[in-house]
Coordinates of C-alpha atoms in Angstrom, one line a residue:
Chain A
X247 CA 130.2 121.3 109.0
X248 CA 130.4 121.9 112.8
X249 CA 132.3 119.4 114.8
X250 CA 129.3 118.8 117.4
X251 CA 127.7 116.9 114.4
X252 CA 130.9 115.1 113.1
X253 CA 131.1 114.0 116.7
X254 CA 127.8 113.6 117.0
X255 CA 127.6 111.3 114.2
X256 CA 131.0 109.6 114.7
X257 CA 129.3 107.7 117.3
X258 CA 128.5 104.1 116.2
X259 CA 124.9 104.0 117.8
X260 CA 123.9 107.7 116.3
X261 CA 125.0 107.3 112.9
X262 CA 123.8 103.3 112.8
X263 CA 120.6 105.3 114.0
X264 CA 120.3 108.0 111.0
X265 CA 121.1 105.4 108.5
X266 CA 118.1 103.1 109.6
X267 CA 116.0 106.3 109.2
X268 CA 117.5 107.0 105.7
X269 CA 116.1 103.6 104.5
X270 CA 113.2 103.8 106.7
X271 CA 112.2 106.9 104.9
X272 CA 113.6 105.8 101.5
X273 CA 111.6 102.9 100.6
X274 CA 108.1 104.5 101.1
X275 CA 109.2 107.0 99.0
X276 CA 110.9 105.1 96.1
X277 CA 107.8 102.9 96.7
X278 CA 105.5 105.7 96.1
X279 CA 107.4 107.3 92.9
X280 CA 107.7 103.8 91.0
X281 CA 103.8 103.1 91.9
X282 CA 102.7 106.6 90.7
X283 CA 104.8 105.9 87.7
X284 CA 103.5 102.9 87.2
X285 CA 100.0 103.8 87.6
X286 CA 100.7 107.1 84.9
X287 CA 102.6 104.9 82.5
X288 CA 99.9 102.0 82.5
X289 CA 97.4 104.4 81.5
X290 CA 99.1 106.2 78.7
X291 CA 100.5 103.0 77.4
X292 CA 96.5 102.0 77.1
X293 CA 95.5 104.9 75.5
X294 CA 94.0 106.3 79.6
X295 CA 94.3 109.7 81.3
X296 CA 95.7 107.5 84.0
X297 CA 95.2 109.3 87.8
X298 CA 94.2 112.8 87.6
X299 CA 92.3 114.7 90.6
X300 CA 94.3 114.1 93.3
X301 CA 96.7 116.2 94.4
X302 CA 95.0 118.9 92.2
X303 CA 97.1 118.3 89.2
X304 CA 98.7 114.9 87.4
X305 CA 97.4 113.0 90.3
X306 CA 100.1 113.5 92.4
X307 CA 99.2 112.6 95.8
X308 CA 97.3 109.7 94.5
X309 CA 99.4 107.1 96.1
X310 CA 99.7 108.9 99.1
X311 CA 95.6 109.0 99.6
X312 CA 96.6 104.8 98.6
X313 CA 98.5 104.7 101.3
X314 CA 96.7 106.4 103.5
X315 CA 93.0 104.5 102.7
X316 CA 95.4 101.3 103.9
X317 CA 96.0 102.4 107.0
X318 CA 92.2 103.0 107.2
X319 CA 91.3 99.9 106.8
X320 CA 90.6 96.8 108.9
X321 CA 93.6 94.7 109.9
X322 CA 91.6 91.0 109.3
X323 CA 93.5 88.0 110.2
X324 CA 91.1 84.6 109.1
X325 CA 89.6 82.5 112.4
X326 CA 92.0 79.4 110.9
X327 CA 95.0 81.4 110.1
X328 CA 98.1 80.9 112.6
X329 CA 98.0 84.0 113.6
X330 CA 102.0 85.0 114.7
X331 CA 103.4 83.5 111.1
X332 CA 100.3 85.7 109.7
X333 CA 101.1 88.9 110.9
X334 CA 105.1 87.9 110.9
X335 CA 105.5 87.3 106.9
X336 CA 104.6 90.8 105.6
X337 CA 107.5 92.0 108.3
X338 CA 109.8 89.4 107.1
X339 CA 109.1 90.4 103.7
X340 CA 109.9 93.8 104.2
X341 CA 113.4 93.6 106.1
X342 CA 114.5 91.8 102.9
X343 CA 113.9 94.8 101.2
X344 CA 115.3 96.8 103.4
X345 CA 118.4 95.0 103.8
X346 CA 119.1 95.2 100.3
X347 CA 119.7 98.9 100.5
X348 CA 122.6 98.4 102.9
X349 CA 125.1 97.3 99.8
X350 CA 124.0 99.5 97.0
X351 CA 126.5 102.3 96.4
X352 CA 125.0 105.6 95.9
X353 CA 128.5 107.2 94.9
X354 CA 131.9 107.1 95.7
X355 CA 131.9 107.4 99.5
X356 CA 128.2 107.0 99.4
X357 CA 127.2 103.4 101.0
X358 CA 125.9 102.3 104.1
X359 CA 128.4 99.9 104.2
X360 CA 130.8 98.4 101.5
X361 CA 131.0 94.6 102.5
X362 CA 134.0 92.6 100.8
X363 CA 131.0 90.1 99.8
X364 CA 128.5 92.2 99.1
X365 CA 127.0 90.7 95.9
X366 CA 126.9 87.4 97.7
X367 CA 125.0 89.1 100.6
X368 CA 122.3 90.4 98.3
X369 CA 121.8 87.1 97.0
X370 CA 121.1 85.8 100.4
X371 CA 119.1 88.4 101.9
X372 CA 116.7 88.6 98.5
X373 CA 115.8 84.6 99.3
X374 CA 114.7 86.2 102.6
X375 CA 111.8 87.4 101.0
X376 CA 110.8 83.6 99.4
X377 CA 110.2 82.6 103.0
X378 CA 108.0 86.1 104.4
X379 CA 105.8 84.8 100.8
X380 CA 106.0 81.2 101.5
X381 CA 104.9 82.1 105.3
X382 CA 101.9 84.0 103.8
X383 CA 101.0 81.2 101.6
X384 CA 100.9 78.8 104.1
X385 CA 99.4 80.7 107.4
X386 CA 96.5 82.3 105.8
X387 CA 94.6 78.9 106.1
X388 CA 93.5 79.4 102.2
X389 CA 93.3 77.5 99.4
X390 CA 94.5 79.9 96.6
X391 CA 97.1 81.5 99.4
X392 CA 98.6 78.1 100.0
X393 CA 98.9 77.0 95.7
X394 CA 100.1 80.8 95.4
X395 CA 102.7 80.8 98.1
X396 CA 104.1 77.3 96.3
X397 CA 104.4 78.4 93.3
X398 CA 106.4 81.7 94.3
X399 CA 108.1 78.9 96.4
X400 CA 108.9 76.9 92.9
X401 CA 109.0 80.3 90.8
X402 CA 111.8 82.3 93.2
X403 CA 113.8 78.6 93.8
X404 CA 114.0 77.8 90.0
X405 CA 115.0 81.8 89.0
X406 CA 117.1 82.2 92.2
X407 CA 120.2 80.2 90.2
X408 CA 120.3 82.0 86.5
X409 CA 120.3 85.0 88.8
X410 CA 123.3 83.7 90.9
X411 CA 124.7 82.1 87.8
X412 CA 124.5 85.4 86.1
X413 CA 126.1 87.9 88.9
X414 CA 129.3 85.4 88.4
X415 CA 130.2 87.1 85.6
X416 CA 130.9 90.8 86.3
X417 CA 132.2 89.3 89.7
X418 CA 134.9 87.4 87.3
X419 CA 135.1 90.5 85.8
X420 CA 136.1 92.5 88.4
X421 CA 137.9 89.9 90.6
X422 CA 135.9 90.9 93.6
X423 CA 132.4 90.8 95.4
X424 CA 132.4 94.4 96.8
X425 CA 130.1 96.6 95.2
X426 CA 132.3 99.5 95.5
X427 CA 135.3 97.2 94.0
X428 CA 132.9 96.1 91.2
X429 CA 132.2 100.0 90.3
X430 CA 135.9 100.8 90.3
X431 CA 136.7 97.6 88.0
X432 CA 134.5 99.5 85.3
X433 CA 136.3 102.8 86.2
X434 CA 139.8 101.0 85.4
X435 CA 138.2 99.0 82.7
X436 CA 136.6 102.6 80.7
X437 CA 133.4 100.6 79.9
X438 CA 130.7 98.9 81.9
X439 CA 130.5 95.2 82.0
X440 CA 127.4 95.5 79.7
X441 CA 129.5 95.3 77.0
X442 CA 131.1 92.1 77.9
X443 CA 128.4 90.7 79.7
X444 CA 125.5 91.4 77.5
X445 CA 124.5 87.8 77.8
X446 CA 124.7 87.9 81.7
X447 CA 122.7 91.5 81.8
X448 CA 119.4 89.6 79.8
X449 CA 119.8 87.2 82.4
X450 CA 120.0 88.8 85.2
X451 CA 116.8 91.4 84.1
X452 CA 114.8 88.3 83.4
X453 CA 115.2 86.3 86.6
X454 CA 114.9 89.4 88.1
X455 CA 111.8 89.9 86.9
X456 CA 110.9 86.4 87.8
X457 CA 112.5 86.9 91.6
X458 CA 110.5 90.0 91.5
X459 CA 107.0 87.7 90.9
X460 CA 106.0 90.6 88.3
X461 CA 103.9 90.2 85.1
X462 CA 105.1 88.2 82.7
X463 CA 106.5 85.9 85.9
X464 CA 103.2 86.5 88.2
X465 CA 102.0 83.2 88.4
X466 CA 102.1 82.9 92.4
X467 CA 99.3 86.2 92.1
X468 CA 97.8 85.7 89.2
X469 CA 94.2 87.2 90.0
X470 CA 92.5 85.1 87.1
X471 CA 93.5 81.8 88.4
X472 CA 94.0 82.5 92.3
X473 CA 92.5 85.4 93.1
X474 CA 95.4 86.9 94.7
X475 CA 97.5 84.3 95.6
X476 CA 99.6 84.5 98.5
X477 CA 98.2 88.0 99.2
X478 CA 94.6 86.7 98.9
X479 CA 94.0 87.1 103.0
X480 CA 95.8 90.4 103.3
X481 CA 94.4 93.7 104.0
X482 CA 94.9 96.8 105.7
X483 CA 98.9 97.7 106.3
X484 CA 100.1 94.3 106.3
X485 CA 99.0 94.6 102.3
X486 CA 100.6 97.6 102.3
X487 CA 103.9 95.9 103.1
X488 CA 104.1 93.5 100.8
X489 CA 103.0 96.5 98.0
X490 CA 105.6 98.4 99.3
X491 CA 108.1 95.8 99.4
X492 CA 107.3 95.1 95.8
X493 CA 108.4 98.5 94.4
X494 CA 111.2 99.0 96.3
X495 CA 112.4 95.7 95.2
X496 CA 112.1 96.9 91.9
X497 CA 114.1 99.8 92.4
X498 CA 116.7 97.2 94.8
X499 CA 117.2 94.4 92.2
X500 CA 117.3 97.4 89.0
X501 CA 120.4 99.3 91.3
X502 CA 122.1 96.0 91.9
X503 CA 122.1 95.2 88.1
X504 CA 122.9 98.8 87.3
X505 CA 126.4 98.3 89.4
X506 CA 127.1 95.0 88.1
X507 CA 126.8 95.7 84.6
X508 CA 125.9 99.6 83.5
X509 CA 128.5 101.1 85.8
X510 CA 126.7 102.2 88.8
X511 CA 127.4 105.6 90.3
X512 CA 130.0 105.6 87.5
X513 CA 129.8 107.6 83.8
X514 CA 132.6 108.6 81.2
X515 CA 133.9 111.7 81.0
X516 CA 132.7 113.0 84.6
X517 CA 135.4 114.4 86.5
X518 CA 135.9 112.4 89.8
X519 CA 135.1 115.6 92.1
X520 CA 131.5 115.8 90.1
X521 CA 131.0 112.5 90.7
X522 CA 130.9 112.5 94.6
X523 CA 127.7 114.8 93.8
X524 CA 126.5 113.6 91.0
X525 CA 127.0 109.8 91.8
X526 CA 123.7 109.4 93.4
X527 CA 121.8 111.0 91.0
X528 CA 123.6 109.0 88.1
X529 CA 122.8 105.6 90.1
X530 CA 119.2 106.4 90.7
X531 CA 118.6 107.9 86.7
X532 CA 119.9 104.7 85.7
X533 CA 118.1 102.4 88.3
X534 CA 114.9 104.3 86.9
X535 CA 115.5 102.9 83.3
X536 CA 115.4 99.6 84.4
X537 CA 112.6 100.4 86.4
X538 CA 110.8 102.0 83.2
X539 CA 111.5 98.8 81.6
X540 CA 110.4 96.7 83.9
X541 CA 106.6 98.6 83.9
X542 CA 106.9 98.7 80.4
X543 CA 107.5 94.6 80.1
X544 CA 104.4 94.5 82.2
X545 CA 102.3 96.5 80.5
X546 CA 102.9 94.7 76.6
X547 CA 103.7 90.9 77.6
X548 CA 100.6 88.4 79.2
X549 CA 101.8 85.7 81.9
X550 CA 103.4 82.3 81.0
X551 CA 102.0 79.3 82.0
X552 CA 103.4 77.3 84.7
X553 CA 105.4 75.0 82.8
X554 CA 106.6 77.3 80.2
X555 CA 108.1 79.2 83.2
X556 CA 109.6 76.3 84.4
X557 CA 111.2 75.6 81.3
X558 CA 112.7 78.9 80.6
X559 CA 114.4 78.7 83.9
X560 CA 116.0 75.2 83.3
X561 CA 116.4 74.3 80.1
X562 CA 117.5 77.8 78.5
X563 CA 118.9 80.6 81.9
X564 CA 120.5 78.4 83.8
X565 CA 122.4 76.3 80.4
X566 CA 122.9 79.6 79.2
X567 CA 124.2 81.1 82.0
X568 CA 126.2 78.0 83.1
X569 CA 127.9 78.8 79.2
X570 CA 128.6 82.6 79.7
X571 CA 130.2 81.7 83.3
X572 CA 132.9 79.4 81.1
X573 CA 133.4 81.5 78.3
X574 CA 134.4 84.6 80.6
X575 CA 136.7 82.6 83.3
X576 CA 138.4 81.1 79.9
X577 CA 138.8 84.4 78.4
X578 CA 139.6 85.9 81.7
X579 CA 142.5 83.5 82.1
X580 CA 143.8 83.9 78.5
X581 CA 144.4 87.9 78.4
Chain B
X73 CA 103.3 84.0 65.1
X74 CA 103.7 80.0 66.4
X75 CA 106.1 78.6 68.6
X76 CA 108.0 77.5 65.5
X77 CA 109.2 81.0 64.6
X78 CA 106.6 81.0 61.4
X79 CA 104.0 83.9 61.0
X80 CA 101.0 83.1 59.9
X81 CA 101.8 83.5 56.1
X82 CA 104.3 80.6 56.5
X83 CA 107.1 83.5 56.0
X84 CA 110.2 82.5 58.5
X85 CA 110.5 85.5 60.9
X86 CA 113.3 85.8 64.1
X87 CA 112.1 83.9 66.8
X88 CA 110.8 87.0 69.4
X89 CA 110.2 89.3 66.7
X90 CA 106.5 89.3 68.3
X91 CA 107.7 90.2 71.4
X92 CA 109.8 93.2 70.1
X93 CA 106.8 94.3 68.6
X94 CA 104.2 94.0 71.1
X95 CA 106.9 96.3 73.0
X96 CA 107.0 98.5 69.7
X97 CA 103.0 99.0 70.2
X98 CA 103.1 99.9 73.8
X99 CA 105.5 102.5 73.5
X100 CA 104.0 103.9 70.9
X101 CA 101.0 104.1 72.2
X102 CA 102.6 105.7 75.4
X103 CA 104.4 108.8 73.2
X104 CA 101.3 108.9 71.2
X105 CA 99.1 109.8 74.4
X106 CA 101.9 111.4 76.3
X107 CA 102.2 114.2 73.6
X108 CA 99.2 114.3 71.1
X109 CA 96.2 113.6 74.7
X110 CA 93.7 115.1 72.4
X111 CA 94.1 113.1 69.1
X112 CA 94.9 109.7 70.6
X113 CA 93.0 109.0 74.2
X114 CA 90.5 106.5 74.3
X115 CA 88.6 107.8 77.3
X116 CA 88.0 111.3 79.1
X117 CA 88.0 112.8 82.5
X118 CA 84.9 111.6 83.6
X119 CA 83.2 114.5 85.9
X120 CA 84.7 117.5 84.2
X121 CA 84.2 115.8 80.3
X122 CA 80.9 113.8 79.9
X123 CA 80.8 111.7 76.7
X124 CA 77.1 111.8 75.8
X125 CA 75.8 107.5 75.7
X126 CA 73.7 106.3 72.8
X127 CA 70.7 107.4 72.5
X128 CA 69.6 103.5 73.2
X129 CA 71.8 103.3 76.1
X130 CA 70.4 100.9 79.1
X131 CA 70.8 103.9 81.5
X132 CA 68.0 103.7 84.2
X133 CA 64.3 102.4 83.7
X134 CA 61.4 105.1 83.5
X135 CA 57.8 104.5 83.8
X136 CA 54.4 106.4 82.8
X137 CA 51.8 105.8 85.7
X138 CA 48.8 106.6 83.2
X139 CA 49.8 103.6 81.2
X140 CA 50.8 101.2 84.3
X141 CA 47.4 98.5 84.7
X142 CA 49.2 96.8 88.3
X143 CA 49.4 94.0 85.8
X144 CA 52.2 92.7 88.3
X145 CA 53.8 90.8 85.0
X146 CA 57.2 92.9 85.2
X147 CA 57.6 92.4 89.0
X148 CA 57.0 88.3 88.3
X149 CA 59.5 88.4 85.6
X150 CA 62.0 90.3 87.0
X151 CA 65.4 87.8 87.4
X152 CA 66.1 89.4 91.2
X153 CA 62.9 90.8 92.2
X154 CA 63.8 94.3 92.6
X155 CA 60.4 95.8 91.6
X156 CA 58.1 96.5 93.9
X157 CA 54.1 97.0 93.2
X158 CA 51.7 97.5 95.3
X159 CA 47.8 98.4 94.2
X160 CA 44.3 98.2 94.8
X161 CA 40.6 98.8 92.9
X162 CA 38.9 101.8 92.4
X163 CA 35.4 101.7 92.0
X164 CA 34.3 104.5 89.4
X165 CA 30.5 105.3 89.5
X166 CA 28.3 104.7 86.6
X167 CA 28.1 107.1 83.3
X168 CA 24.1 106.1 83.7
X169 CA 22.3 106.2 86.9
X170 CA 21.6 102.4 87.3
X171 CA 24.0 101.5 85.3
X172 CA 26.7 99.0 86.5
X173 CA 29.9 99.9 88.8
X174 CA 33.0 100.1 86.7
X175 CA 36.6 98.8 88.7
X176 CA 39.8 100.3 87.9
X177 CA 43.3 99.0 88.9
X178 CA 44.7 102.0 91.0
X179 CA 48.9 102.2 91.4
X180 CA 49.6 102.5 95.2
X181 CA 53.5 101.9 95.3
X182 CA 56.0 101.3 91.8
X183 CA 59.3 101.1 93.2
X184 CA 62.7 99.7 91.5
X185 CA 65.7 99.1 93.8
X186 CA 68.8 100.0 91.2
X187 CA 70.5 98.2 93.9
X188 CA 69.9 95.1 92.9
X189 CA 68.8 95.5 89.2
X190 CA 71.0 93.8 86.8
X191 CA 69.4 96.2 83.5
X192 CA 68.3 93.5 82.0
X193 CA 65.7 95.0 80.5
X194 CA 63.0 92.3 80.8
X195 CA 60.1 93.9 82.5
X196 CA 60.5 96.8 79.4
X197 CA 59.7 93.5 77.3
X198 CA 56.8 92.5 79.0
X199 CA 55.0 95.6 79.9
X200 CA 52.0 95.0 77.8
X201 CA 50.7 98.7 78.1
X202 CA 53.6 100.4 76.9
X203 CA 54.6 101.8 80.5
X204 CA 58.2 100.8 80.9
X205 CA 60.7 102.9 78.9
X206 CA 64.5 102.8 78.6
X207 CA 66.6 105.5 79.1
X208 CA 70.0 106.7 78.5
X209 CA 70.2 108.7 81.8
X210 CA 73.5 107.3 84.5
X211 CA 74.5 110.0 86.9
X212 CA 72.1 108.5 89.7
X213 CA 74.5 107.1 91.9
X214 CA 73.6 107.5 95.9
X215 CA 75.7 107.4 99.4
X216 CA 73.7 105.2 100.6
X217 CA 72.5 102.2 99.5
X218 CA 69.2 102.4 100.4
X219 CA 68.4 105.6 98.1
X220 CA 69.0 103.5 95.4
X221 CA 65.3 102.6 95.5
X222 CA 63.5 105.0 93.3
X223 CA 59.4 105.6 94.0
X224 CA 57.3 105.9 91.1
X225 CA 57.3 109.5 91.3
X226 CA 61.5 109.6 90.4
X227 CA 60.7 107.2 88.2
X228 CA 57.9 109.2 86.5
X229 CA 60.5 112.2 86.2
X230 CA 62.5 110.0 84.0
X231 CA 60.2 109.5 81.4
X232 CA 61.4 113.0 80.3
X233 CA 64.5 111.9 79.5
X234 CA 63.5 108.6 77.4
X235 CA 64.1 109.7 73.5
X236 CA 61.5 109.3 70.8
X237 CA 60.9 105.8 69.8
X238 CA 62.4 105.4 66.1
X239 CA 60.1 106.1 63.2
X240 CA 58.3 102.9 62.3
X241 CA 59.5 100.8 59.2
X242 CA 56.9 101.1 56.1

C-alpha cells in the first residue's frame, strides 16, 4: 500500500471518517440482503414464487425499488403528534443500530474498535432502541401507537434481563468482556462456548428474538390487534428507518451471539494467516444462519399472547438463566 | 397437542414436539419449492402464466341490451349504487292504421362503475328478463379510476365472453 494512504488514514479524524462510511453503507446493505431473503424464503416456505420481475431475474432489485418507492413517498407527521420526538425516534432508533456495529469483530485485526467492555456496551446501546420505540409510541398522538409502544416498552424490559443473564455465561467463560478476548478464549479453549453453553445460546436466540420485536415476540406490531403498532403513523423514510433498523438488528444481535457462543471470526483447522481473510467471511456465513433461523422461526410459529409472553420471560428465561449463571461460575471455580 | 404435553389421542408426546414439527413442515415445504417449482407451487407468475378461473367465476357483469326493459330493479337493489340507468319511451306506430300507439321502454345510458361494485351478484338475481350475465372475464383493470365505469356498449362486448348456461336438469 502506498504510505500517502497509511498516512492518510493514520489520522484519527480520516479514518474515524471512513469507518462511519463503512457502517453507513453496511446496514442498508445487510438491510437489503436479509429483507430480499426474507421476502424469497417466505414465499417458498408457502409454497409462492416469492418476487420475481424486478431486476429482470429472481427479483433482485426488488427491495431496492422498496426502498426507493419510500423515499417517494409523503413524509406525514399527524396535526396532534409532538412533532420533534416524532421525527427524532426513527433517528434514535437507528444509531442503536448502528452503534452495535462498532464492537462486532469481523476477524482478527478486523474491528472498529475492541472495547475491554464490549459485551456490556452492546447491552446498553441495544436498550437505546426501547426508547426511539417508546418515543414513537407515545408522540404519534395514536391510540394503537401509544398501547404498541408500551408493550415493546414491557416486551424489550422483561427480555432485556434473560438476555443479560445469558451473555454472563460465555463472559465467565472467557474471563473477559472484550469481544476480541471472548474469540480468543474459544481459540485457546478448541471449541466454541456452544458446547458448554447450550443452555445460554437458546436463551440468548429467544430474548433475542423478543428484543428484536419479531414474530413469534410481535405483540408491540401486531397488525391484527393494532394495526401497526408503534409504526402505525409512520411513512415515507422515517418507516424506512425503523425497516432498516430491524434487519440490521437481526444481522447485529445474530453476530453478537455468533462471538459469544459459535466462535465468531474463529473455525477449526484454519490456519491463522487464512483467517485474517477469511475471518470476515466466516463471521458473516455464520451470522447468516442465525439470520436464516430467525426468518425461518417467523415463518412456522403464530404470536403469543401477552401474558404467555410475559410468562416465558419470568417464570422460565430468567429462572433458567439465573441457574446456568450458577452452574458455570461453580464449575468455573472447581477446574 | 394441549398445553399438557398430550396429543389428541391422549398418547404422551415431548412437550414442543409440535413446535419442532411445525418447523419440520416449513422447511420442507421450502426444499420442496426451492428444487421441484413445477411439482410443488401453489400459485404461478401471474402476467407471463394465466391460470384459466372457473367457468362460474364472478369475473365482471355483462349485459344484453335487447333483453334490458329499464325495469330500474337492479340499480334499486344494488348494495352501493354503482349502476347507472338512464331511459325513456318510444312510441312505435300502429301495425293497423287507427289502431292504438304502442310505448316501448328505450335504454339511453347502462353503466356499472367496477369501482365501487362489491360482485355481489344481486342485480344478476333480479334481472327478470334474463339481461344480466356473469362472466369469468378479470384482466379489466384501469389507471385511472374513473375508466372503471364501463358504458353499456363494453358491457355489451362482454356478453361474448359469458359461457353457456348448464344444460337444464330433467
Amino acid at each position: 500500500m502506498p504510505t500517502w494512504i497509511t498516512d492518510l488514514f493514520s489520522n484519527f479524524w480520516v479514518s474515524l471518517g471512513g469507518k462511519l462510511l463503512l457502517v453507513a453503507l453496511m446496514i442498508p446493505l445487510v438491510g437489503m440482503v436479509i429483507g430480499f431473503a426474507e421476502m424469497k424464503l417466505s414465499a417458498k416456505m408457502q409454497y409462492r414464487v416469492g418476487p420475481y420481475f424486478a431486476g429482470g431475474r429472481w427479483g433482485w432489485a426488488q427491495l431496492i425499488a422498496d426502498g426507493v418507492k419510500f423515499f417517494q413517498k409523503e413524509d406525514i407527521v399527524p396535526t396532534d403528534a409532538d412533532r420533534p420526538v416524532f421525527k427524532s425516534a426513527p433517528i434514535l432508533v437507528l444509531v442503536g443500530t448502528v452503534a452495535l456495529f462498532v464492537v462486532i469483530p469481523f476477524g482478527p485485526n478486523l474491528i472498529f474498535r475492541d472495547l475491554d467492555v464490549a459485551i456490556f456496551y452492546a447491552l446498553a446501546i441495544s436498550s437505546l432502541s426501547t426508547i426511539g420505540v417508546l418515543m414513537a409510541g407515545w408522540s404519534s398522538a395514536n391510540k394503537y401507537s401509544l398501547i404498541g409502544g408500551l408493550r415493546a416498552a414491557g416486551q424489550l424490559i422483561a427480555y432485556e434481563l434473560p438476555l443479560v443473564l445469558a451473555v454472563v455465561g460465555p463472559v465467565i467463560l472467557a474471563g473477559t468482556m472484550s469481544m476480541q478476548g471472548i474469540v480468543q478464549a474459544q481459540i485457546d479453549a478448541g471449541y466454541p462456548f456452544i458446547v458448554l453453553q447450550f443452555v445460554g445460546f437458546i436463551i440468548f436466540m429467544i430474548a433475542a428474538l423478543a428484543e428484536l420485536t419479531r414474530i413469534p415476540f410481535d405483540m408491540p406490531i401486531a397488525e391484527s390487534e393494532l394495526v401497526m403498532g408503534y409504526l402505525t403513523e409512520y411513512s415515507g423514510f422515517r418507516f424506512l428507518f425503523f425497516f432498516l433498523a430491524e434487519f440490521a438488528n437481526m444481522f447485529t444481535m445474530s453476530a453478537i451471539a455468533v462471538t459469544l457462543f459459535l466462535g465468531g471470526w474463529w473455525l477449526p483447522f484454519i490456519p491463522a494467516e487464512t483467517l485474517e481473510y477469511a475471518g470476515p467471511l466466516i463471521l458473516i456465513g455464520k451470522t447468516f444462519l442465525l439470520v436464516f433461523a430467525m426468518i425461518w422461526f417467523r415463518w412456522t410459529f403464530p404470536r403469543f399472547r401477552e401474558d404467555q409472553l410475559q410468562s416465558i420471560a419470568w417464570k422460565w428465561l430468567v429462572p433458567i438463566a439465573l441457574l446456568n449463571i450458577t452452574v458455570t461460575a461453580a464449575l468455573k471455580v472447581l477446574f | 397437542m394441549t398445553a399438557n404435553g398430550k396429543s389428541n389421542g391422549g398418547r404422551r408426546t415431548v412437550p414442543g414436539m409440535g413446535m419442532v414439527k411445525g418447523l419440520g413442515v416449513t422447511i420442507s415445504a421450502m426444499f420442496k419449492t426451492i428444487f421441484l417449482p413445477g411439482k410443488h407451487l401453489a400459485t404461478v407468475n401471474y402476467p407471463k402464466v394465466k391460470e384459466t378461473p372457473v367457468p362460474r367465476a364472478r369475473g365482471v357483469i355483462a349485459l344484453d341490451q335487447e333483453a334490458c326493459t329499464v325495469c330500474m330493479l337492479c340499480a334499486r337493489n344494488c348494495p352501493d349504487w354503482c349502476i347507472y340507468i338512464e331511459g325513456h319511451k318510444e312510441e312505435i306506430p300502429p301495425d293497423k292504421p287507427g289502431g292504438r300507439i304502442k310505448v316501448r321502454a328505450k335504454l339511453d345510458r347502462f353503466d356499472i362503475d367496477y369501482a365501487l361494485c362489491m360482485y355481489c351478484g344481486i342485480c344478476v338475481e333480479v334481472c327478470p328478463f334474463d339481461a344480466l350475465f356473469w362472466s369469468p372475464e378479470y384482466e379489466y383493470s384501469e389507471p385511472h379510476m374513473g375508466d372503471m365505469m364501463h358504458d353499456m356498449d363494453r358491457l355489451q362486448d362482454w356478453l361474448k365472453t359469458v359461457p353457456e348456461p348448464p344444460a337444464l336438469e330433467k
